[in-house]
Amino acid sequence: MDAAHIRNFCIIAHIDHGKTTLSDRLLARTGTVSEREMRDQLLDAMDLEQERGITIKAHPVTMYYKAHNGETYELNLIDTPGHVDFSYEVSRSLSACEGALLIVDAAQGVEAQTVANVHMAMKQNLTIIPVINKIDLPHANVEEVKKQLEDILAIPADQAILASAKAGIGIDDILEAVVTRVPPPQPTPAPSLQALMFDSKFDTYKGVITYVRVFNGSLRPGMLVKLLHSGKTVEIKEVGSFNPKPYVRDELTMGEVGYLTANIKSPAEVKMGDTLTDARHPSPALPGFKEVHPMVFSGIYPINTADYEHLKANLGKLQLNDPAFVYQPESSVALGFGFRCGFLGLLHMEIVQERLRREYDMDIIATYPSVVYRVTLTDGTVKEIDNPVFLPEPNHIQTIEEPMVRAFLICPNEYIGDLMLLVADRRGEVKHTETIDPRRVMLTAELPLNEILIDFHDRIKSITRGYGSMDYEFIEPRAADMIKLDILVNGEPVDAFSCIVHRSKAESRGRALAAKLKEVIPRQQFQVAIQAAIGGKIVARETVKAFRKDVTAKCYGGDITRKRKLLEKQKEGKKRMKSIGSVDIPQEAFIAVLKA
């Protein structure tokens, strides 16, 4: 189709504001999907997305729409995730578009992630079309949301389209706005083909399938193209689009979005944000996306050590589909060989682990999540430590800096006090508060990333009865009094349980871990001491009682000295057993402690 009749746009919003429902309605209205095949959350193809009701991967789809002016347009839509952990998916999708539909829930108003996504879209110079969704809800407040659009996002309220994706209200207005307001794609001044690779996945039969947006020239089967980042030249085998299942086409022309397969067998050869160009007459690279740095690290180990190579291959395939995820090999005394994996956040970590279990059928165990600390040694060298095992001895450390975040917390007025207490409890500081509307305020706080890792988001939701929302950005690291907490089982340190904690929280954390381990380590023939230690100082202890064998059972009658002799003999045996006995820590103990 000629470029004047092509429109590329994506849908952005805070989590749960109705992006996927709206994309379902657009697919039904344009006849892309027949009524027989239509179902809810059509673009969310993963089981996990269906179960949790969230979007994890961005999904492209091509629709054909006959507008009121009688012309037919090709609309390329990309539905994006709304959770802060998947903002990298959103930034990649924005780079393939000229416009964005901004969805705001009429009942909840502008939320933290709405603001973050709008800023991303503005940086890419996209045309933003505001849509106020769920106007049919009884507690919808359209006027208030219009005011927020102007005050918080500086978007004129008269441009907003009122809609309800569930009830099918305003769907035609949205499609007409996309045709009239989103500009058609313009060719770049480059002399030949330029296409941006914005996503990919691995197929057992076809190899690597790459999702592309063509900025210049066209893609056809049989063409020789060059991947500029790796310098590899490949021949295109097949090109096509999505509706939402992939279908084959003769070519992809300038401005279109689709997929291509070539003779790329290894996931390592493809880099997201790379430019495809003509192998004979290469063009310069398009601006890609900025590299993302993982913020949360965790070790992933196969439960059966024989699965190591299998896990390595599957991590490579998963990284192709999710470039924000990184991994490198590591080994542990307790868990054997595995990988140190980096994630953008805790939900991201949970989803990756769940995908490994479901999609790749892997039995895995993950270690306690940690962040990257910057350690300055007494001789002036600086090390980045993401694993407590590699933390140098305290006498060699000058300072330890921990990563910090600036968190934006939006909540109803009555919960301000509780949220401030939560921030203070997590060693954070509220810098300022501002009123968004008569009912809600936004707190800006600075906290250590380590403190918001585990359950911070859940705590905000429970404190604010589900009305609170949070977004965060990273700021410069700061020096803190961090120490390594070791767990000793029968006098032997177990590296899988080590963690880096703030001195003020070390004792309580040590007690909690020791108590949890006491429940899960099975009893032995001798007493087992579980201790939490900071350096050489023991801060907490629990004891797993020994099995008691009644050695005096066969001794009836006679003098007390006969019984005492038998008990002394047993005591000697237990003492000798303790000196040579080792405690076998079951796999369940590691899993239980990581959940503690």
XYZ file of C-alpha atoms in Angstrom:
596
model
C 0.000 0.000 0.000
C 1.246 3.565 -0.687
C 2.670 5.378 2.335
C -0.069 8.063 2.367
C -2.593 5.387 3.383
C -0.490 3.811 6.166
C -0.799 4.759 9.858
C 1.470 3.299 12.571
C 0.337 3.772 16.161
C 0.563 2.108 19.573
C -1.612 2.104 22.699
C -0.049 3.339 25.951
C -1.545 3.566 29.442
C -1.118 2.692 33.098
C -1.681 -0.974 33.964
C -5.367 -2.009 33.878
C -6.768 1.084 32.105
C -8.203 -0.941 29.212
C -5.535 -1.083 26.457
C -6.084 -4.750 25.555
C -9.891 -4.464 25.621
C -9.676 -1.461 23.263
C -7.365 -3.344 20.881
C -9.920 -6.221 20.864
C -12.676 -3.756 19.844
C -10.510 -2.218 17.094
C -9.799 -5.704 15.669
C -13.519 -6.560 15.715
C -14.621 -3.197 14.214
C -12.135 -3.382 11.302
C -13.113 -7.013 10.595
C -9.506 -8.189 11.087
C -10.776 -11.045 13.253
C -14.068 -12.807 12.520
C -16.754 -13.014 15.215
C -16.202 -16.773 15.441
C -12.506 -16.335 16.323
C -12.999 -13.338 18.587
C -12.290 -13.732 22.316
C -11.210 -11.434 25.152
C -7.529 -10.472 25.417
C -6.964 -11.693 21.864
C -3.488 -10.149 21.505
C -2.302 -11.531 24.867
C -1.215 -14.887 23.480
C 0.743 -16.148 26.531
C -0.998 -18.242 29.222
C 0.557 -15.971 31.830
C -0.968 -12.858 30.230
C -4.393 -14.487 30.120
C -4.193 -15.661 33.741
C -2.941 -12.451 35.288
C -4.881 -10.103 33.007
C -1.735 -8.097 32.204
C 0.190 -7.512 28.999
C 3.812 -8.684 29.160
C 4.886 -8.534 25.492
C 4.061 -5.840 22.927
C 1.937 -7.327 20.094
C 1.851 -5.902 16.537
C -1.212 -6.360 14.318
C -2.165 -4.989 10.852
C -5.779 -3.833 10.248
C -7.490 -2.466 7.130
C -10.077 0.251 7.776
C -12.414 1.985 5.331
C -12.651 5.571 6.588
C -15.606 7.976 6.252
C -13.912 9.607 3.240
C -14.248 6.317 1.326
C -10.489 5.558 1.293
C -9.061 2.304 2.773
C -6.150 2.660 5.205
C -3.618 0.165 6.560
C -3.413 0.618 10.337
C -0.445 -0.989 12.108
C -1.233 -1.191 15.832
C 1.126 -2.231 18.639
C -0.510 -3.034 22.004
C 2.010 -2.373 24.815
C 2.340 -3.407 28.510
C 1.437 -0.956 31.294
C 3.545 -2.216 34.221
C 6.690 -0.232 35.121
C 8.861 -3.394 34.812
C 8.016 -3.687 31.104
C 8.611 -0.047 30.116
C 11.453 -1.232 27.837
C 8.843 -3.042 25.693
C 6.974 0.278 25.439
C 10.075 2.276 24.398
C 10.841 -0.255 21.633
C 7.251 -0.127 20.358
C 7.227 3.686 20.292
C 10.266 3.698 17.995
C 8.214 1.848 15.321
C 5.279 4.332 15.370
C 4.260 7.893 14.434
C 1.372 8.166 16.875
C 0.134 6.897 20.235
C -3.337 6.412 21.719
C -3.103 7.461 25.371
C -5.770 5.629 27.403
C -6.859 7.124 30.736
C -9.389 5.401 32.999
C -12.342 7.773 33.628
C -12.721 6.438 37.182
C -9.036 6.348 38.229
C -7.625 9.317 36.324
C -3.958 9.922 35.470
C -1.680 7.417 37.252
C 2.096 7.166 37.762
C 2.828 5.022 34.693
C 0.558 7.202 32.494
C 2.913 10.130 33.150
C 6.044 8.028 32.458
C 4.669 6.648 29.160
C 3.567 10.102 27.936
C 7.080 11.471 28.540
C 8.531 8.559 26.538
C 6.130 9.229 23.646
C 6.900 12.970 23.697
C 10.663 12.270 23.534
C 10.026 10.287 20.314
C 7.949 13.244 18.929
C 4.846 11.089 18.484
C 1.355 12.491 17.938
C -0.600 11.724 21.123
C -4.365 11.103 20.916
C -5.912 11.093 24.432
C -8.792 8.631 24.980
C -10.841 8.736 28.202
C -11.959 5.108 28.615
C -14.635 3.444 30.818
C -17.000 6.479 30.689
C -19.944 4.101 31.285
C -18.791 3.264 34.844
C -21.116 4.679 37.553
C -18.240 6.482 39.332
C -16.570 7.850 36.160
C -15.556 11.505 36.490
C -14.846 12.737 32.958
C -14.497 16.453 33.820
C -11.922 15.694 36.520
C -9.869 13.530 34.127
C -9.954 16.273 31.452
C -8.601 18.725 34.037
C -5.811 16.256 34.951
C -4.870 15.851 31.253
C -4.305 19.609 31.049
C -2.705 20.139 34.483
C -0.419 17.087 34.716
C 0.288 16.125 31.088
C -0.225 19.500 29.317
C -2.527 17.871 26.714
C -5.530 19.988 25.558
C -8.698 18.411 27.009
C -10.820 19.258 23.934
C -8.737 16.726 21.928
C -9.803 13.846 24.193
C -12.109 11.161 22.771
C -14.710 9.751 25.176
C -14.996 5.968 24.885
C -15.851 2.709 26.553
C -13.979 -0.225 25.058
C -16.143 -2.763 26.879
C -19.442 -1.234 25.690
C -18.059 -0.386 22.220
C -18.653 3.391 22.625
C -16.446 5.773 20.617
C -14.564 3.075 18.631
C -15.328 4.750 15.252
C -14.180 8.135 16.623
C -10.862 6.584 17.664
C -10.280 5.011 14.225
C -11.170 8.286 12.457
C -8.814 10.204 14.810
C -5.973 7.788 13.961
C -6.554 8.354 10.216
C -6.842 12.149 10.458
C -4.405 13.030 13.282
C -1.536 10.503 13.021
C 0.853 11.558 10.221
C 1.655 9.042 7.445
C 5.222 7.595 7.524
C 7.892 9.642 5.717
C 10.950 8.080 3.999
C 14.409 8.823 5.449
C 17.030 10.527 3.231
C 19.097 7.276 3.116
C 19.941 5.913 -0.399
C 18.647 2.337 0.168
C 16.750 -0.019 2.503
C 16.540 0.865 6.210
C 14.454 -1.278 8.593
C 14.446 -1.219 12.404
C 14.371 -4.552 14.264
C 12.190 -3.877 17.308
C 11.375 -7.398 18.524
C 12.020 -11.061 17.750
C 11.255 -14.609 18.835
C 12.662 -18.078 18.242
C 10.848 -20.728 16.215
C 12.128 -24.323 16.173
C 11.456 -24.689 12.424
C 12.125 -21.204 11.042
C 14.933 -20.062 13.379
C 14.844 -16.437 14.506
C 11.698 -14.512 13.457
C 12.402 -10.762 13.513
C 9.738 -8.035 13.819
C 10.647 -5.002 11.687
C 9.422 -1.526 10.796
C 10.539 -0.451 7.297
C 11.711 3.186 7.252
C 13.070 3.224 3.693
C 12.977 0.921 0.636
C 11.186 -2.446 0.744
C 11.782 -6.030 1.902
C 11.164 -9.026 -0.403
C 12.008 -12.746 -0.173
C 15.343 -13.554 -1.869
C 16.946 -10.172 -0.973
C 20.387 -10.131 0.621
C 20.342 -7.856 3.687
C 23.002 -6.916 6.213
C 22.599 -6.686 10.012
C 24.673 -3.602 10.807
C 25.461 -4.482 14.451
C 26.809 -7.996 13.840
C 27.935 -7.312 10.242
C 26.249 -10.567 9.144
C 24.707 -10.842 5.643
C 21.580 -13.020 5.371
C 19.056 -13.913 2.670
C 15.390 -13.169 3.404
C 13.237 -16.319 3.180
C 9.789 -14.924 4.004
C 8.095 -11.614 4.893
C 4.643 -11.020 6.304
C 2.328 -9.192 8.695
C 0.096 -10.107 11.635
C -3.689 -10.281 11.736
C -3.005 -11.175 14.657
C -1.638 -14.541 13.458
C 1.319 -14.174 11.062
C 0.434 -14.360 7.341
C 2.830 -14.300 4.359
C 3.032 -11.287 1.987
C 4.912 -10.589 -1.246
C 6.782 -7.597 0.207
C 6.886 -5.047 3.026
C 7.112 -1.505 1.672
C 8.218 1.793 3.237
C 6.267 2.570 6.418
C 4.896 -0.941 6.982
C 5.325 -3.107 10.082
C 5.699 -6.895 9.856
C 8.078 -9.802 10.318
C 10.805 -11.520 8.332
C 12.593 -14.868 8.527
C 16.098 -15.374 7.181
C 18.757 -18.032 7.631
C 19.472 -16.871 11.216
C 19.806 -19.956 13.403
C 21.421 -18.557 16.571
C 19.704 -16.068 18.913
C 23.138 -14.508 19.632
C 23.346 -13.057 16.074
C 20.345 -10.739 16.520
C 20.466 -7.527 18.548
C 17.323 -5.524 19.272
C 17.442 -1.972 17.887
C 19.722 -3.100 15.024
C 19.223 -1.782 11.484
C 18.678 -3.986 8.414
C 20.018 -2.574 5.157
C 20.772 -3.658 1.578
C 23.922 -5.825 1.543
C 25.131 -4.359 -1.804
C 24.384 -0.660 -1.101
C 24.347 -0.249 2.685
C 22.661 2.741 4.383
C 23.700 4.229 7.752
C 22.157 2.854 10.971
C 18.885 4.186 12.385
C 18.936 5.447 15.974
C 18.287 2.281 18.061
C 17.068 2.142 21.652
C 19.237 2.909 24.630
C 20.791 -0.074 26.396
C 18.888 -1.015 29.542
C 20.766 -1.915 32.687
C 19.227 -4.616 34.860
C 18.512 -3.516 38.411
C 17.652 -6.768 40.199
C 19.919 -9.830 40.132
C 19.150 -13.397 41.069
C 20.839 -16.756 40.468
C 18.873 -19.333 38.437
C 20.016 -22.955 38.827
C 18.657 -26.206 37.359
C 17.305 -28.522 40.071
C 18.869 -31.426 38.161
C 22.497 -30.488 37.356
C 22.327 -32.528 34.117
C 19.918 -29.860 32.725
C 22.619 -27.128 32.731
C 23.211 -27.070 28.927
C 19.461 -27.275 28.301
C 18.908 -24.262 30.595
C 21.674 -22.329 28.815
C 20.035 -22.849 25.392
C 16.590 -21.859 26.704
C 17.912 -18.680 28.371
C 19.337 -17.673 24.961
C 15.921 -18.140 23.301
C 14.179 -16.245 26.095
C 16.649 -13.333 25.887
C 15.879 -13.016 22.164
C 12.217 -12.468 23.029
C 13.038 -10.234 26.029
C 16.239 -8.183 25.485
C 15.909 -6.485 28.903
C 16.875 -9.816 30.506
C 20.620 -10.641 30.802
C 22.500 -13.677 32.147
C 26.022 -15.013 32.717
C 27.322 -18.336 34.119
C 28.154 -18.715 37.821
C 28.551 -21.572 40.289
C 27.605 -22.077 43.922
C 28.871 -24.594 46.492
C 25.310 -25.417 47.555
C 23.505 -25.331 44.202
C 26.145 -26.330 41.626
C 26.376 -24.667 38.178
C 23.839 -22.057 37.100
C 23.439 -18.478 35.856
C 23.458 -15.003 37.390
C 20.467 -13.266 35.793
C 19.596 -9.559 35.674
C 16.024 -8.207 35.536
C 14.359 -4.775 35.387
C 12.263 -5.432 38.482
C 10.590 -8.049 40.598
C 7.550 -8.705 38.392
C 9.957 -9.071 35.454
C 11.957 -11.633 37.472
C 8.816 -13.563 38.416
C 7.556 -13.642 34.801
C 10.933 -14.815 33.392
C 11.120 -17.655 35.936
C 7.518 -18.650 35.237
C 8.125 -18.606 31.453
C 11.173 -20.855 31.877
C 9.035 -23.331 33.816
C 6.067 -23.272 31.440
C 7.327 -22.555 27.936
C 10.640 -24.417 28.220
C 9.611 -27.040 30.803
C 12.595 -26.315 33.087
C 12.832 -27.320 36.764
C 14.687 -24.352 38.261
C 15.453 -22.761 41.614
C 16.188 -19.038 42.062
C 18.317 -17.423 44.767
C 17.385 -14.396 46.864
C 17.171 -11.243 44.643
C 19.908 -8.635 45.156
C 21.001 -5.321 43.607
C 24.392 -4.043 42.375
C 26.540 -2.356 45.024
C 29.482 -0.129 44.140
C 32.337 -0.970 46.528
C 35.397 1.302 46.897
C 38.368 -0.538 48.386
C 41.053 0.992 50.631
C 43.553 0.939 47.714
C 41.147 3.094 45.632
C 39.862 0.427 43.210
C 36.101 0.339 42.573
C 34.205 -2.957 42.186
C 30.588 -3.630 41.258
C 29.189 -6.461 43.387
C 25.869 -8.159 42.593
C 26.558 -11.363 44.550
C 27.252 -11.354 48.333
C 29.807 -14.162 47.861
C 32.196 -11.728 46.103
C 32.021 -8.969 48.734
C 35.609 -8.306 49.969
C 36.579 -8.551 53.653
C 35.377 -5.562 55.748
C 38.970 -4.397 56.512
C 39.574 -3.885 52.744
C 36.395 -1.828 52.177
C 36.400 1.969 52.325
C 32.761 2.631 51.292
C 29.795 0.703 49.890
C 27.341 2.668 47.731
C 23.848 1.292 47.181
C 21.566 2.116 44.206
C 18.819 4.643 44.970
C 15.468 5.347 43.309
C 13.205 8.366 43.190
C 9.703 6.956 43.644
C 6.487 8.757 42.676
C 3.610 7.468 44.799
C 0.041 8.497 43.956
C -2.581 7.796 46.635
C -5.900 9.074 48.069
C -5.510 11.859 50.674
C -6.484 9.749 53.696
C -3.554 7.327 53.239
C -0.703 9.899 53.240
C 0.336 9.172 56.855
C 0.465 5.398 56.341
C 2.503 5.744 53.139
C 4.973 8.108 54.836
C 5.435 5.539 57.631
C 6.063 2.825 55.032
C 8.691 4.987 53.284
C 10.409 5.761 56.617
C 10.382 2.055 57.531
C 12.206 1.324 54.250
C 14.992 3.844 55.062
C 13.480 6.337 52.618
C 12.708 10.043 52.791
C 9.691 11.890 51.378
C 11.060 14.943 49.559
C 7.786 16.689 48.722
C 4.062 16.192 48.237
C 1.779 17.789 45.683
C -1.980 17.731 45.244
C -3.159 16.257 41.931
C -6.891 16.768 42.454
C -9.229 17.188 45.462
C -8.971 13.449 46.258
C -5.371 12.439 45.524
C -1.795 13.491 46.221
C 1.571 12.544 44.759
C 4.478 11.893 47.135
C 8.015 12.077 45.761
C 10.362 9.956 47.875
C 13.960 8.765 47.650
C 14.611 5.174 48.770
C 17.277 2.469 48.443
C 16.392 0.059 45.607
C 17.211 -2.848 47.929
C 14.309 -1.866 50.219
C 11.616 -1.786 47.521
C 12.662 -5.101 45.975
C 10.462 -7.639 47.662
C 6.989 -6.514 48.675
C 6.966 -2.710 48.497
C 4.444 -2.520 45.649
C 2.159 -5.041 47.407
C 2.345 -3.051 50.638
C 1.356 0.165 48.831
C -1.651 -1.617 47.304
C -2.774 -3.062 50.657
C -2.256 0.214 52.595
C -4.237 2.238 50.018
C -6.969 -0.443 49.479
C -5.742 -0.873 45.903
C -5.965 2.828 44.949
C -2.238 3.624 45.200
C 0.116 3.496 42.233
C 3.863 3.804 41.914
C 6.501 4.596 39.336
C 10.226 5.071 39.904
C 13.404 6.267 38.220
C 17.022 5.648 39.168
C 19.213 8.325 40.743
C 22.886 8.330 41.706
C 24.019 5.690 44.259
C 24.751 6.759 47.844
C 27.121 5.494 50.531
C 25.431 3.365 53.221
C 26.430 1.156 56.151
C 25.953 -2.175 54.337
C 27.277 -5.471 55.723
C 27.297 -9.112 54.691
C 25.062 -11.449 56.671
C 26.197 -15.092 56.647
C 24.119 -18.115 57.652
C 26.079 -20.969 59.256
C 24.613 -24.471 59.408
C 26.515 -26.706 61.852
C 29.363 -24.163 61.811
C 29.681 -24.177 57.980
C 28.701 -21.014 56.002
C 26.130 -21.685 53.220
C 26.794 -19.204 50.391
C 23.298 -19.535 48.873
C 21.781 -17.938 52.008
C 24.258 -15.004 52.266
C 22.894 -11.514 51.665
C 24.034 -7.893 51.874
C 21.868 -5.885 54.311
C 21.923 -2.560 56.127
C 23.468 -2.844 59.596
C 20.257 -1.622 61.283
C 18.266 -4.501 59.732
C 20.858 -7.278 59.923
C 19.777 -8.717 63.276
C 16.047 -8.937 62.464
C 16.803 -10.432 59.032
C 19.179 -12.970 60.613
C 16.553 -14.020 63.171
C 13.894 -14.411 60.455
C 16.177 -16.558 58.252
C 17.334 -18.754 61.156
C 13.736 -19.316 62.315
C 12.667 -20.238 58.773
C 15.570 -22.664 58.347
C 14.766 -24.350 61.675
C 11.353 -25.288 60.240
C 12.693 -26.793 57.008
C 16.008 -28.509 57.873
C 15.215 -32.125 58.807
C 16.296 -33.470 62.222
C 19.536 -35.444 62.359
C 20.994 -37.918 64.890
C 22.749 -34.940 66.499
C 21.829 -31.314 67.322
C 22.215 -28.857 64.411
C 22.995 -25.220 65.168
C 21.714 -22.607 62.688
C 23.444 -19.266 63.218
C 23.310 -15.839 61.566
C 26.687 -14.085 61.677
C 28.096 -10.670 60.796
C 31.804 -11.246 60.356
C 32.781 -13.218 63.492
C 29.814 -12.047 65.595
C 26.786 -14.349 65.949
C 23.558 -12.267 65.966
C 20.918 -15.037 65.959
C 20.746 -18.756 66.670
C 18.223 -21.561 66.374
C 18.770 -25.254 67.175
C 17.305 -28.239 65.358
C 16.822 -30.885 68.079
C 18.398 -34.333 67.631
C 16.469 -37.582 67.279
C 16.522 -39.329 70.649
C 17.022 -43.053 70.730
C 15.995 -44.586 74.055
C 19.144 -46.642 74.824
C 17.925 -47.481 78.332
C 14.806 -49.294 77.050
C 16.403 -52.759 77.385
C 17.802 -51.973 80.839
C 15.236 -52.822 83.494
C 15.919 -53.255 87.173
C 19.358 -53.059 88.743
C 21.405 -50.057 89.843
C 21.139 -46.489 88.405
C 24.823 -46.673 87.396
C 23.928 -49.194 84.649
C 21.589 -46.631 83.012
C 24.125 -43.823 83.467
C 26.819 -45.922 81.770
C 24.589 -46.475 78.708
C 23.688 -42.744 78.488
C 27.378 -41.725 78.751
C 28.206 -44.155 75.953
C 25.449 -42.636 73.762
C 26.685 -39.115 74.537
C 30.207 -40.031 73.358
C 28.788 -41.494 70.138
C 26.724 -38.342 69.422
C 29.782 -36.161 70.084
C 31.865 -38.150 67.607
C 29.016 -38.119 65.043
C 28.685 -34.344 65.351
C 32.387 -33.826 64.665
C 32.293 -35.881 61.453
C 28.599 -35.656 60.499
C 27.435 -33.314 57.721
C 23.988 -31.760 57.377
C 22.245 -32.382 54.076
C 20.126 -29.308 53.324
C 17.185 -30.331 51.107
C 16.193 -28.336 48.015
C 12.897 -27.377 49.725
C 14.896 -25.507 52.387
C 16.421 -23.207 49.753
C 13.029 -22.588 48.181
C 11.392 -21.891 51.574
C 14.112 -19.412 52.596
C 13.876 -17.580 49.270
C 10.155 -17.163 49.887
C 10.686 -16.003 53.482
